[in-house]
Amino acid sequence: MRAAERWKEFEILDASAGEKLERWGGVVLIRPDPQVIWKTERGPEWDRADARYLRSASGGGSWEKRSLRKEEWTISYGALRFRIQPTGFKHTGLFPEQAVNWDLMAELIRSAGRPVKVLNLFAYTGGATLACAAAGASVCHVDAAKGMVAWARENAALSGLSGAPVRWIVDDCKKFIEREIRRGSRYDAVVMDPPSYGRGPGGEVWKLEDSVFELCGLAARLLSDKPLFFLLNSYTAGLSPSVMEYILSVAIGTEVLRHGAVFSSEIGLPVRKTGLILPCGSTALWRRDG
C-alpha cells in the first residue's frame, strides 16, 4: 500500500466503530467510514471534536456542529492550498489520500524533460490539476458539476496558479472525450478519478463497474504518440487494485502498453493513534518507460 505521509496540516487521529477522527488544519472532525469495522477504545479527544457528521436513517445526513463556528477554512500541502468546507454529503472538498498520487504525477511530469499536456477527468476541486500544473504541465480540467469547477478555480488562486495553463471545463466527461476524439485532440497524460455512483446531467445513472472499462478505452484514444502516464483511481470496494490494473491494461491497448508498465496498489492514510494505514481507495497506473 502507498500512503500519503507528507501531510502537515491533515491527519487521521484515530478510527473506530465506523468513524474516523480527523484534523483539518486547526479543526477536528468526525466523519463516517464504512471500512472502519473494528471497535477500539475511544479517548477523550473524540469528545473534543469540533463537528461530527451524522447519517440519517432515511439517507444522507447532517453536521452536528459542536464548537465549529466557521463555514470554511484553508489547509496547505506543500505550495498547494485548498479551501475546506464540510458539505451535506460528509465530504470536505478534498480527498487527502490522493496526495500520494499528486506527488507521483508531479515527479513524472518534472522528469519528462518536455512539455506535458494532461487531461484530468472527474477533476472535482482540482487536487490533481494543481499538482500537475505546479509541476509545469498544461491541464484540461473536466467535471460535470459547475460548483466543483468553481471551487477548483478558487483553489488554483489560493495556490498562486491563477495564471497557469489550465482549461476549466464544465461538461459530462464521456461526452467531452467523444468530442475531443472527433476534434483530433491529444494528451500526454490522462487522470481519471470517477465516482463509484452518481447521476449525469440528464439524470442518467452512473455506476463505476458498468462504465469504467468503456470510459478508459475512449480516453486512451486521446493519448499522444508518446504518452507519459494514465492514472485510474477508484473508491469502489468491489474493484480490487488487480482488477483495475487488468481493466487499464486492456483498455489502453497493446501499442501503448508495450512502451511502459502498469502497476496497481491500494492507497491510504496513516492513523496517528495506531501507526497503521487506513485504506482509502485503489489506483492503477500505466507509466512510460524511459
PDB file of C-alpha atoms in Angstrom:
ATOM      1  CA  MET A   1       0.000   0.000   0.000  1.00  0.00           C
ATOM      2  CA  ARG A   2       1.144   3.542  -0.771  1.00  0.00           C
ATOM      3  CA  ALA A   3       0.336   6.052   1.954  1.00  0.00           C
ATOM      4  CA  ALA A   4       0.078   9.838   1.798  1.00  0.00           C
ATOM      5  CA  GLU A   5       2.539  10.503   4.621  1.00  0.00           C
ATOM      6  CA  ARG A   6       3.730  14.033   3.796  1.00  0.00           C
ATOM      7  CA  TRP A   7       0.766  15.976   5.145  1.00  0.00           C
ATOM      8  CA  LYS A   8       1.489  18.607   7.795  1.00  0.00           C
ATOM      9  CA  GLU A   9      -1.991  20.142   8.096  1.00  0.00           C
ATOM     10  CA  PHE A  10      -4.115  16.994   7.854  1.00  0.00           C
ATOM     11  CA  GLU A  11      -4.057  13.734   9.774  1.00  0.00           C
ATOM     12  CA  ILE A  12      -6.312  10.932  10.914  1.00  0.00           C
ATOM     13  CA  LEU A  13      -6.036  10.952  14.676  1.00  0.00           C
ATOM     14  CA  ASP A  14      -7.992   7.741  15.303  1.00  0.00           C
ATOM     15  CA  ALA A  15     -10.538   5.403  13.688  1.00  0.00           C
ATOM     16  CA  SER A  16     -13.106   3.250  15.471  1.00  0.00           C
ATOM     17  CA  ALA A  17     -16.655   1.894  15.155  1.00  0.00           C
ATOM     18  CA  GLY A  18     -17.431   3.151  11.665  1.00  0.00           C
ATOM     19  CA  GLU A  19     -15.942   6.628  12.118  1.00  0.00           C
ATOM     20  CA  LYS A  20     -12.633   8.432  11.780  1.00  0.00           C
ATOM     21  CA  LEU A  21     -11.351  11.373  13.806  1.00  0.00           C
ATOM     22  CA  GLU A  22      -9.539  13.818  11.518  1.00  0.00           C
ATOM     23  CA  ARG A  23      -7.601  17.038  11.940  1.00  0.00           C
ATOM     24  CA  TRP A  24      -8.038  19.504   9.083  1.00  0.00           C
ATOM     25  CA  GLY A  25      -5.666  22.301   9.998  1.00  0.00           C
ATOM     26  CA  GLY A  26      -6.911  23.544  13.353  1.00  0.00           C
ATOM     27  CA  VAL A  27     -10.332  21.880  13.026  1.00  0.00           C
ATOM     28  CA  VAL A  28     -11.125  18.334  14.206  1.00  0.00           C
ATOM     29  CA  LEU A  29     -13.982  16.481  12.508  1.00  0.00           C
ATOM     30  CA  ILE A  30     -15.628  13.090  12.966  1.00  0.00           C
ATOM     31  CA  ARG A  31     -16.777  11.516   9.711  1.00  0.00           C
ATOM     32  CA  PRO A  32     -18.227   8.080   8.930  1.00  0.00           C
ATOM     33  CA  ASP A  33     -16.153   5.441   7.152  1.00  0.00           C
ATOM     34  CA  PRO A  34     -17.758   2.056   6.369  1.00  0.00           C
ATOM     35  CA  GLN A  35     -14.366   0.345   6.258  1.00  0.00           C
ATOM     36  CA  VAL A  36     -13.752   1.025   9.942  1.00  0.00           C
ATOM     37  CA  ILE A  37     -15.426  -2.142  11.211  1.00  0.00           C
ATOM     38  CA  TRP A  38     -13.250  -2.506  14.328  1.00  0.00           C
ATOM     39  CA  LYS A  39     -14.289  -1.130  17.697  1.00  0.00           C
ATOM     40  CA  THR A  40     -11.354   0.153  19.695  1.00  0.00           C
ATOM     41  CA  GLU A  41     -11.440   2.304  22.804  1.00  0.00           C
ATOM     42  CA  ARG A  42     -12.010   5.990  22.123  1.00  0.00           C
ATOM     43  CA  GLY A  43     -10.029   8.553  24.049  1.00  0.00           C
ATOM     44  CA  PRO A  44     -11.236  11.967  25.282  1.00  0.00           C
ATOM     45  CA  GLU A  45     -10.093  13.626  22.030  1.00  0.00           C
ATOM     46  CA  TRP A  46     -13.258  12.263  20.388  1.00  0.00           C
ATOM     47  CA  ASP A  47     -15.374  14.342  22.755  1.00  0.00           C
ATOM     48  CA  ARG A  48     -13.426  17.472  21.842  1.00  0.00           C
ATOM     49  CA  ALA A  49     -14.112  17.251  18.089  1.00  0.00           C
ATOM     50  CA  ASP A  50     -15.417  20.491  16.575  1.00  0.00           C
ATOM     51  CA  ALA A  51     -18.113  18.771  14.479  1.00  0.00           C
ATOM     52  CA  ARG A  52     -19.480  15.325  13.663  1.00  0.00           C
ATOM     53  CA  TYR A  53     -21.314  14.116  10.580  1.00  0.00           C
ATOM     54  CA  LEU A  54     -24.407  12.098  11.496  1.00  0.00           C
ATOM     55  CA  ARG A  55     -26.003   9.834   8.932  1.00  0.00           C
ATOM     56  CA  SER A  56     -29.788   9.826   8.610  1.00  0.00           C
ATOM     57  CA  ALA A  57     -31.775   6.580   8.575  1.00  0.00           C
ATOM     58  CA  SER A  58     -33.598   7.890   5.500  1.00  0.00           C
ATOM     59  CA  GLY A  59     -30.362   8.632   3.626  1.00  0.00           C
ATOM     60  CA  GLY A  60     -27.871  11.478   3.625  1.00  0.00           C
ATOM     61  CA  GLY A  61     -27.125  13.185   6.885  1.00  0.00           C
ATOM     62  CA  SER A  62     -26.122  16.433   8.530  1.00  0.00           C
ATOM     63  CA  TRP A  63     -23.368  18.024  10.596  1.00  0.00           C
ATOM     64  CA  GLU A  64     -23.623  18.295  14.352  1.00  0.00           C
ATOM     65  CA  LYS A  65     -21.639  21.469  14.883  1.00  0.00           C
ATOM     66  CA  ARG A  66     -20.248  21.445  18.372  1.00  0.00           C
ATOM     67  CA  SER A  67     -17.591  24.144  18.666  1.00  0.00           C
ATOM     68  CA  LEU A  68     -17.263  24.706  14.900  1.00  0.00           C
ATOM     69  CA  ARG A  69     -18.147  28.325  14.117  1.00  0.00           C
ATOM     70  CA  LYS A  70     -16.620  28.863  10.684  1.00  0.00           C
ATOM     71  CA  GLU A  71     -18.133  27.575   7.460  1.00  0.00           C
ATOM     72  CA  GLU A  72     -14.813  27.209   5.619  1.00  0.00           C
ATOM     73  CA  TRP A  73     -11.045  27.455   6.055  1.00  0.00           C
ATOM     74  CA  THR A  74      -7.869  26.563   4.164  1.00  0.00           C
ATOM     75  CA  ILE A  75      -5.128  23.971   4.519  1.00  0.00           C
ATOM     76  CA  SER A  76      -1.857  23.505   2.647  1.00  0.00           C
ATOM     77  CA  TYR A  77       0.000  20.632   1.065  1.00  0.00           C
ATOM     78  CA  GLY A  78       3.415  21.993   0.206  1.00  0.00           C
ATOM     79  CA  ALA A  79       2.807  25.008  -2.036  1.00  0.00           C
ATOM     80  CA  LEU A  80      -0.770  23.950  -2.787  1.00  0.00           C
ATOM     81  CA  ARG A  81      -3.659  25.457  -0.844  1.00  0.00           C
ATOM     82  CA  PHE A  82      -7.216  24.184  -0.607  1.00  0.00           C
ATOM     83  CA  ARG A  83     -10.470  25.582   0.705  1.00  0.00           C
ATOM     84  CA  ILE A  84     -12.096  23.144   3.123  1.00  0.00           C
ATOM     85  CA  GLN A  85     -15.847  23.229   3.687  1.00  0.00           C
ATOM     86  CA  PRO A  86     -17.962  20.487   5.315  1.00  0.00           C
ATOM     87  CA  THR A  87     -20.742  19.630   2.847  1.00  0.00           C
ATOM     88  CA  GLY A  88     -24.103  17.928   3.225  1.00  0.00           C
ATOM     89  CA  PHE A  89     -22.638  14.688   1.855  1.00  0.00           C
ATOM     90  CA  LYS A  90     -19.981  14.326   4.606  1.00  0.00           C
ATOM     91  CA  HIS A  91     -17.206  15.453   2.238  1.00  0.00           C
ATOM     92  CA  THR A  92     -14.966  18.468   2.813  1.00  0.00           C
ATOM     93  CA  GLY A  93     -13.900  19.224  -0.752  1.00  0.00           C
ATOM     94  CA  LEU A  94     -10.666  17.258  -0.622  1.00  0.00           C
ATOM     95  CA  PHE A  95      -9.506  13.629  -0.611  1.00  0.00           C
ATOM     96  CA  PRO A  96      -6.166  13.810   1.251  1.00  0.00           C
ATOM     97  CA  GLU A  97      -5.072  10.283   0.328  1.00  0.00           C
ATOM     98  CA  GLN A  98      -4.743  11.463  -3.281  1.00  0.00           C
ATOM     99  CA  ALA A  99      -1.626  13.419  -2.307  1.00  0.00           C
ATOM    100  CA  VAL A 100       0.380  10.251  -2.857  1.00  0.00           C
ATOM    101  CA  ASN A 101      -0.772  10.313  -6.487  1.00  0.00           C
ATOM    102  CA  TRP A 102      -0.205  14.066  -6.811  1.00  0.00           C
ATOM    103  CA  ASP A 103       3.427  13.557  -5.821  1.00  0.00           C
ATOM    104  CA  LEU A 104       3.874  10.688  -8.259  1.00  0.00           C
ATOM    105  CA  MET A 105       2.372  12.566 -11.208  1.00  0.00           C
ATOM    106  CA  ALA A 106       4.335  15.708 -10.420  1.00  0.00           C
ATOM    107  CA  GLU A 107       7.588  13.741 -10.417  1.00  0.00           C
ATOM    108  CA  LEU A 108       6.762  12.094 -13.758  1.00  0.00           C
ATOM    109  CA  ILE A 109       5.984  15.488 -15.302  1.00  0.00           C
ATOM    110  CA  ARG A 110       9.146  17.151 -13.959  1.00  0.00           C
ATOM    111  CA  SER A 111      11.280  14.241 -15.148  1.00  0.00           C
ATOM    112  CA  ALA A 112       9.786  14.149 -18.650  1.00  0.00           C
ATOM    113  CA  GLY A 113      12.054  16.887 -19.985  1.00  0.00           C
ATOM    114  CA  ARG A 114       9.384  18.085 -22.401  1.00  0.00           C
ATOM    115  CA  PRO A 115       6.030  19.877 -22.408  1.00  0.00           C
ATOM    116  CA  VAL A 116       3.276  17.685 -20.981  1.00  0.00           C
ATOM    117  CA  LYS A 117      -0.429  18.068 -21.682  1.00  0.00           C
ATOM    118  CA  VAL A 118      -2.727  16.450 -19.072  1.00  0.00           C
ATOM    119  CA  LEU A 119      -6.429  15.585 -19.233  1.00  0.00           C
ATOM    120  CA  ASN A 120      -7.985  15.404 -15.756  1.00  0.00           C
ATOM    121  CA  LEU A 121     -11.433  13.761 -15.826  1.00  0.00           C
ATOM    122  CA  PHE A 122     -13.901  13.879 -12.901  1.00  0.00           C
ATOM    123  CA  ALA A 123     -11.491  16.514 -11.652  1.00  0.00           C
ATOM    124  CA  TYR A 124     -13.534  17.602  -8.588  1.00  0.00           C
ATOM    125  CA  THR A 125     -11.911  20.511  -6.701  1.00  0.00           C
ATOM    126  CA  GLY A 126      -8.636  20.255  -8.557  1.00  0.00           C
ATOM    127  CA  GLY A 127      -6.060  18.484  -6.401  1.00  0.00           C
ATOM    128  CA  ALA A 128      -4.526  16.602  -9.342  1.00  0.00           C
ATOM    129  CA  THR A 129      -4.949  19.595 -11.643  1.00  0.00           C
ATOM    130  CA  LEU A 130      -2.980  21.867  -9.308  1.00  0.00           C
ATOM    131  CA  ALA A 131      -0.266  19.275  -8.672  1.00  0.00           C
ATOM    132  CA  CYS A 132       0.256  18.749 -12.413  1.00  0.00           C
ATOM    133  CA  ALA A 133       0.113  22.472 -13.210  1.00  0.00           C
ATOM    134  CA  ALA A 134       2.577  23.306 -10.434  1.00  0.00           C
ATOM    135  CA  ALA A 135       4.945  20.693 -11.918  1.00  0.00           C
ATOM    136  CA  GLY A 136       4.855  22.504 -15.268  1.00  0.00           C
ATOM    137  CA  ALA A 137       2.116  20.735 -17.225  1.00  0.00           C
ATOM    138  CA  SER A 138      -0.776  22.296 -19.111  1.00  0.00           C
ATOM    139  CA  VAL A 139      -4.039  20.774 -17.886  1.00  0.00           C
ATOM    140  CA  CYS A 140      -7.572  20.320 -19.150  1.00  0.00           C
ATOM    141  CA  HIS A 141      -9.783  20.079 -16.039  1.00  0.00           C
ATOM    142  CA  VAL A 142     -13.201  18.471 -16.660  1.00  0.00           C
ATOM    143  CA  ASP A 143     -16.067  17.962 -14.234  1.00  0.00           C
ATOM    144  CA  ALA A 144     -19.831  17.907 -14.740  1.00  0.00           C
ATOM    145  CA  ALA A 145     -20.522  19.944 -11.578  1.00  0.00           C
ATOM    146  CA  LYS A 146     -20.251  23.690 -12.141  1.00  0.00           C
ATOM    147  CA  GLY A 147     -19.794  24.313  -8.419  1.00  0.00           C
ATOM    148  CA  MET A 148     -16.857  21.915  -8.208  1.00  0.00           C
ATOM    149  CA  VAL A 149     -15.083  23.573 -11.131  1.00  0.00           C
ATOM    150  CA  ALA A 150     -15.591  26.970  -9.468  1.00  0.00           C
ATOM    151  CA  TRP A 151     -14.152  25.534  -6.247  1.00  0.00           C
ATOM    152  CA  ALA A 152     -11.157  24.187  -8.170  1.00  0.00           C
ATOM    153  CA  ARG A 153     -10.517  27.598  -9.705  1.00  0.00           C
ATOM    154  CA  GLU A 154     -10.621  29.118  -6.233  1.00  0.00           C
ATOM    155  CA  ASN A 155      -8.041  26.544  -5.058  1.00  0.00           C
ATOM    156  CA  ALA A 156      -5.853  27.479  -8.030  1.00  0.00           C
ATOM    157  CA  ALA A 157      -5.993  31.133  -6.973  1.00  0.00           C
ATOM    158  CA  LEU A 158      -5.164  30.216  -3.369  1.00  0.00           C
ATOM    159  CA  SER A 159      -2.175  28.226  -4.662  1.00  0.00           C
ATOM    160  CA  GLY A 160      -0.853  31.061  -6.825  1.00  0.00           C
ATOM    161  CA  LEU A 161      -1.757  29.205 -10.009  1.00  0.00           C
ATOM    162  CA  SER A 162      -4.402  31.519 -11.474  1.00  0.00           C
ATOM    163  CA  GLY A 163      -2.134  32.153 -14.437  1.00  0.00           C
ATOM    164  CA  ALA A 164      -1.232  28.501 -15.026  1.00  0.00           C
ATOM    165  CA  PRO A 165      -2.219  26.970 -18.396  1.00  0.00           C
ATOM    166  CA  VAL A 166      -5.427  25.264 -17.246  1.00  0.00           C
ATOM    167  CA  ARG A 167      -8.643  24.904 -19.268  1.00  0.00           C
ATOM    168  CA  TRP A 168     -11.633  24.765 -16.901  1.00  0.00           C
ATOM    169  CA  ILE A 169     -14.434  22.699 -18.481  1.00  0.00           C
ATOM    170  CA  VAL A 170     -17.921  22.036 -17.085  1.00  0.00           C
ATOM    171  CA  ASP A 171     -19.151  19.009 -19.028  1.00  0.00           C
ATOM    172  CA  ASP A 172     -20.098  15.349 -18.878  1.00  0.00           C
ATOM    173  CA  CYS A 173     -16.761  13.526 -19.060  1.00  0.00           C
ATOM    174  CA  LYS A 174     -17.810  10.889 -21.588  1.00  0.00           C
ATOM    175  CA  LYS A 175     -19.381  13.441 -23.922  1.00  0.00           C
ATOM    176  CA  PHE A 176     -16.304  15.639 -23.650  1.00  0.00           C
ATOM    177  CA  ILE A 177     -13.996  12.724 -24.508  1.00  0.00           C
ATOM    178  CA  GLU A 178     -16.106  11.848 -27.543  1.00  0.00           C
ATOM    179  CA  ARG A 179     -15.940  15.440 -28.803  1.00  0.00           C
ATOM    180  CA  GLU A 180     -12.194  15.576 -28.230  1.00  0.00           C
ATOM    181  CA  ILE A 181     -11.790  12.385 -30.277  1.00  0.00           C
ATOM    182  CA  ARG A 182     -13.721  13.971 -33.148  1.00  0.00           C
ATOM    183  CA  ARG A 183     -11.590  17.126 -32.871  1.00  0.00           C
ATOM    184  CA  GLY A 184      -8.383  15.094 -33.046  1.00  0.00           C
ATOM    185  CA  SER A 185      -7.168  16.365 -29.657  1.00  0.00           C
ATOM    186  CA  ARG A 186      -4.321  14.548 -27.966  1.00  0.00           C
ATOM    187  CA  TYR A 187      -2.936  14.431 -24.416  1.00  0.00           C
ATOM    188  CA  ASP A 188       0.319  13.106 -22.977  1.00  0.00           C
ATOM    189  CA  ALA A 189      -1.330  12.009 -19.735  1.00  0.00           C
ATOM    190  CA  VAL A 190      -4.808  11.117 -18.511  1.00  0.00           C
ATOM    191  CA  VAL A 191      -6.022  11.223 -14.905  1.00  0.00           C
ATOM    192  CA  MET A 192      -9.388   9.607 -14.188  1.00  0.00           C
ATOM    193  CA  ASP A 193     -10.969   9.706 -10.724  1.00  0.00           C
ATOM    194  CA  PRO A 194     -14.610   8.741 -11.278  1.00  0.00           C
ATOM    195  CA  PRO A 195     -17.194   8.427  -8.505  1.00  0.00           C
ATOM    196  CA  SER A 196     -18.485   4.997  -7.532  1.00  0.00           C
ATOM    197  CA  TYR A 197     -22.065   6.050  -8.160  1.00  0.00           C
ATOM    198  CA  GLY A 198     -23.864   9.132  -9.352  1.00  0.00           C
ATOM    199  CA  ARG A 199     -26.192  10.715 -11.856  1.00  0.00           C
ATOM    200  CA  GLY A 200     -25.320  12.524 -15.043  1.00  0.00           C
ATOM    201  CA  PRO A 201     -26.672  15.947 -16.031  1.00  0.00           C
ATOM    202  CA  GLY A 202     -29.620  14.280 -17.779  1.00  0.00           C
ATOM    203  CA  GLY A 203     -30.492  12.114 -14.781  1.00  0.00           C
ATOM    204  CA  GLU A 204     -28.773   9.015 -16.168  1.00  0.00           C
ATOM    205  CA  VAL A 205     -27.363   6.652 -13.533  1.00  0.00           C
ATOM    206  CA  TRP A 206     -23.588   6.235 -13.343  1.00  0.00           C
ATOM    207  CA  LYS A 207     -22.126   3.059 -11.833  1.00  0.00           C
ATOM    208  CA  LEU A 208     -18.372   2.728 -11.995  1.00  0.00           C
ATOM    209  CA  GLU A 209     -18.374  -1.040 -12.526  1.00  0.00           C
ATOM    210  CA  ASP A 210     -20.633  -0.695 -15.573  1.00  0.00           C
ATOM    211  CA  SER A 211     -18.827   2.224 -17.212  1.00  0.00           C
ATOM    212  CA  VAL A 212     -15.154   2.320 -16.294  1.00  0.00           C
ATOM    213  CA  PHE A 213     -13.852  -0.048 -18.985  1.00  0.00           C
ATOM    214  CA  GLU A 214     -15.581   1.779 -21.840  1.00  0.00           C
ATOM    215  CA  LEU A 215     -14.502   5.144 -20.484  1.00  0.00           C
ATOM    216  CA  CYS A 216     -10.859   4.059 -20.173  1.00  0.00           C
ATOM    217  CA  GLY A 217     -10.911   2.804 -23.737  1.00  0.00           C
ATOM    218  CA  LEU A 218     -12.320   6.084 -25.027  1.00  0.00           C
ATOM    219  CA  ALA A 219      -9.844   8.176 -23.029  1.00  0.00           C
ATOM    220  CA  ALA A 220      -6.951   6.037 -24.300  1.00  0.00           C
ATOM    221  CA  ARG A 221      -7.817   7.170 -27.839  1.00  0.00           C
ATOM    222  CA  LEU A 222      -6.810  10.679 -26.786  1.00  0.00           C
ATOM    223  CA  LEU A 223      -3.263   9.677 -25.824  1.00  0.00           C
ATOM    224  CA  SER A 224      -0.477  11.294 -27.814  1.00  0.00           C
ATOM    225  CA  ASP A 225       2.119   9.426 -29.869  1.00  0.00           C
ATOM    226  CA  LYS A 226       4.437   9.487 -26.857  1.00  0.00           C
ATOM    227  CA  PRO A 227       2.204   9.313 -23.785  1.00  0.00           C
ATOM    228  CA  LEU A 228       3.636   9.716 -20.312  1.00  0.00           C
ATOM    229  CA  PHE A 229       1.070   8.124 -17.988  1.00  0.00           C
ATOM    230  CA  PHE A 230      -2.555   7.082 -17.482  1.00  0.00           C
ATOM    231  CA  LEU A 231      -3.801   7.049 -13.893  1.00  0.00           C
ATOM    232  CA  LEU A 232      -7.102   5.473 -12.851  1.00  0.00           C
ATOM    233  CA  ASN A 233      -8.414   5.836  -9.310  1.00  0.00           C
ATOM    234  CA  SER A 234     -11.342   4.136  -7.579  1.00  0.00           C
ATOM    235  CA  TYR A 235     -13.149   4.298  -4.244  1.00  0.00           C
ATOM    236  CA  THR A 236     -15.369   1.301  -5.098  1.00  0.00           C
ATOM    237  CA  ALA A 237     -14.663  -1.508  -2.638  1.00  0.00           C
ATOM    238  CA  GLY A 238     -15.616  -4.182  -5.168  1.00  0.00           C
ATOM    239  CA  LEU A 239     -12.872  -3.131  -7.597  1.00  0.00           C
ATOM    240  CA  SER A 240      -9.591  -4.504  -6.296  1.00  0.00           C
ATOM    241  CA  PRO A 241      -6.305  -2.942  -7.436  1.00  0.00           C
ATOM    242  CA  SER A 242      -5.562  -6.003  -9.576  1.00  0.00           C
ATOM    243  CA  VAL A 243      -8.947  -5.741 -11.312  1.00  0.00           C
ATOM    244  CA  MET A 244      -8.286  -2.096 -12.073  1.00  0.00           C
ATOM    245  CA  GLU A 245      -4.831  -2.977 -13.363  1.00  0.00           C
ATOM    246  CA  TYR A 246      -6.372  -5.533 -15.717  1.00  0.00           C
ATOM    247  CA  ILE A 247      -9.015  -3.054 -16.914  1.00  0.00           C
ATOM    248  CA  LEU A 248      -6.440  -0.372 -17.606  1.00  0.00           C
ATOM    249  CA  SER A 249      -4.038  -2.774 -19.314  1.00  0.00           C
ATOM    250  CA  VAL A 250      -6.707  -3.986 -21.744  1.00  0.00           C
ATOM    251  CA  ALA A 251      -8.331  -0.600 -22.284  1.00  0.00           C
ATOM    252  CA  ILE A 252      -5.207   1.300 -23.279  1.00  0.00           C
ATOM    253  CA  GLY A 253      -4.258  -1.304 -25.901  1.00  0.00           C
ATOM    254  CA  THR A 254      -1.124  -3.245 -26.714  1.00  0.00           C
ATOM    255  CA  GLU A 255       0.565  -0.440 -28.664  1.00  0.00           C
ATOM    256  CA  VAL A 256       0.624   1.873 -25.643  1.00  0.00           C
ATOM    257  CA  LEU A 257       1.128  -0.974 -23.186  1.00  0.00           C
ATOM    258  CA  ARG A 258       4.375  -2.157 -24.768  1.00  0.00           C
ATOM    259  CA  HIS A 259       6.051   1.208 -24.192  1.00  0.00           C
ATOM    260  CA  GLY A 260       5.654   1.061 -20.429  1.00  0.00           C
ATOM    261  CA  ALA A 261       4.330  -0.873 -17.473  1.00  0.00           C
ATOM    262  CA  VAL A 262       1.152  -0.987 -15.404  1.00  0.00           C
ATOM    263  CA  PHE A 263       1.111  -1.354 -11.644  1.00  0.00           C
ATOM    264  CA  SER A 264      -1.635  -1.046  -9.055  1.00  0.00           C
ATOM    265  CA  SER A 265      -1.945  -0.617  -5.315  1.00  0.00           C
ATOM    266  CA  GLU A 266      -4.199   0.450  -2.509  1.00  0.00           C
ATOM    267  CA  ILE A 267      -3.662   3.973  -1.269  1.00  0.00           C
ATOM    268  CA  GLY A 268      -4.264   5.143   2.278  1.00  0.00           C
ATOM    269  CA  LEU A 269      -3.591   7.488   5.155  1.00  0.00           C
ATOM    270  CA  PRO A 270      -1.680   6.913   8.410  1.00  0.00           C
ATOM    271  CA  VAL A 271      -3.673   6.775  11.655  1.00  0.00           C
ATOM    272  CA  ARG A 272      -1.711   8.557  14.368  1.00  0.00           C
ATOM    273  CA  LYS A 273      -3.009   6.549  17.327  1.00  0.00           C
ATOM    274  CA  THR A 274      -2.105   3.122  15.939  1.00  0.00           C
ATOM    275  CA  GLY A 275       0.596   3.873  13.379  1.00  0.00           C
ATOM    276  CA  LEU A 276      -1.356   1.745  10.897  1.00  0.00           C
ATOM    277  CA  ILE A 277      -2.568   2.723   7.425  1.00  0.00           C
ATOM    278  CA  LEU A 278      -6.284   3.190   6.766  1.00  0.00           C
ATOM    279  CA  PRO A 279      -7.137   2.058   3.194  1.00  0.00           C
ATOM    280  CA  CYS A 280      -8.868   4.825   1.247  1.00  0.00           C
ATOM    281  CA  GLY A 281      -9.036   3.582  -2.347  1.00  0.00           C
ATOM    282  CA  SER A 282      -7.109   1.960  -5.169  1.00  0.00           C
ATOM    283  CA  THR A 283      -5.014   3.225  -8.042  1.00  0.00           C
ATOM    284  CA  ALA A 284      -3.871   1.654 -11.298  1.00  0.00           C
ATOM    285  CA  LEU A 285      -1.170   3.450 -13.271  1.00  0.00           C
ATOM    286  CA  TRP A 286       0.428   2.943 -16.653  1.00  0.00           C
ATOM    287  CA  ARG A 287       3.689   4.845 -16.969  1.00  0.00           C
ATOM    288  CA  ARG A 288       6.082   5.133 -19.879  1.00  0.00           C
ATOM    289  CA  ASP A 289       9.493   3.507 -19.630  1.00  0.00           C
ATOM    290  CA  GLY A 290      12.317   5.934 -20.291  1.00  0.00           C
TER     291      GLY A 290
END
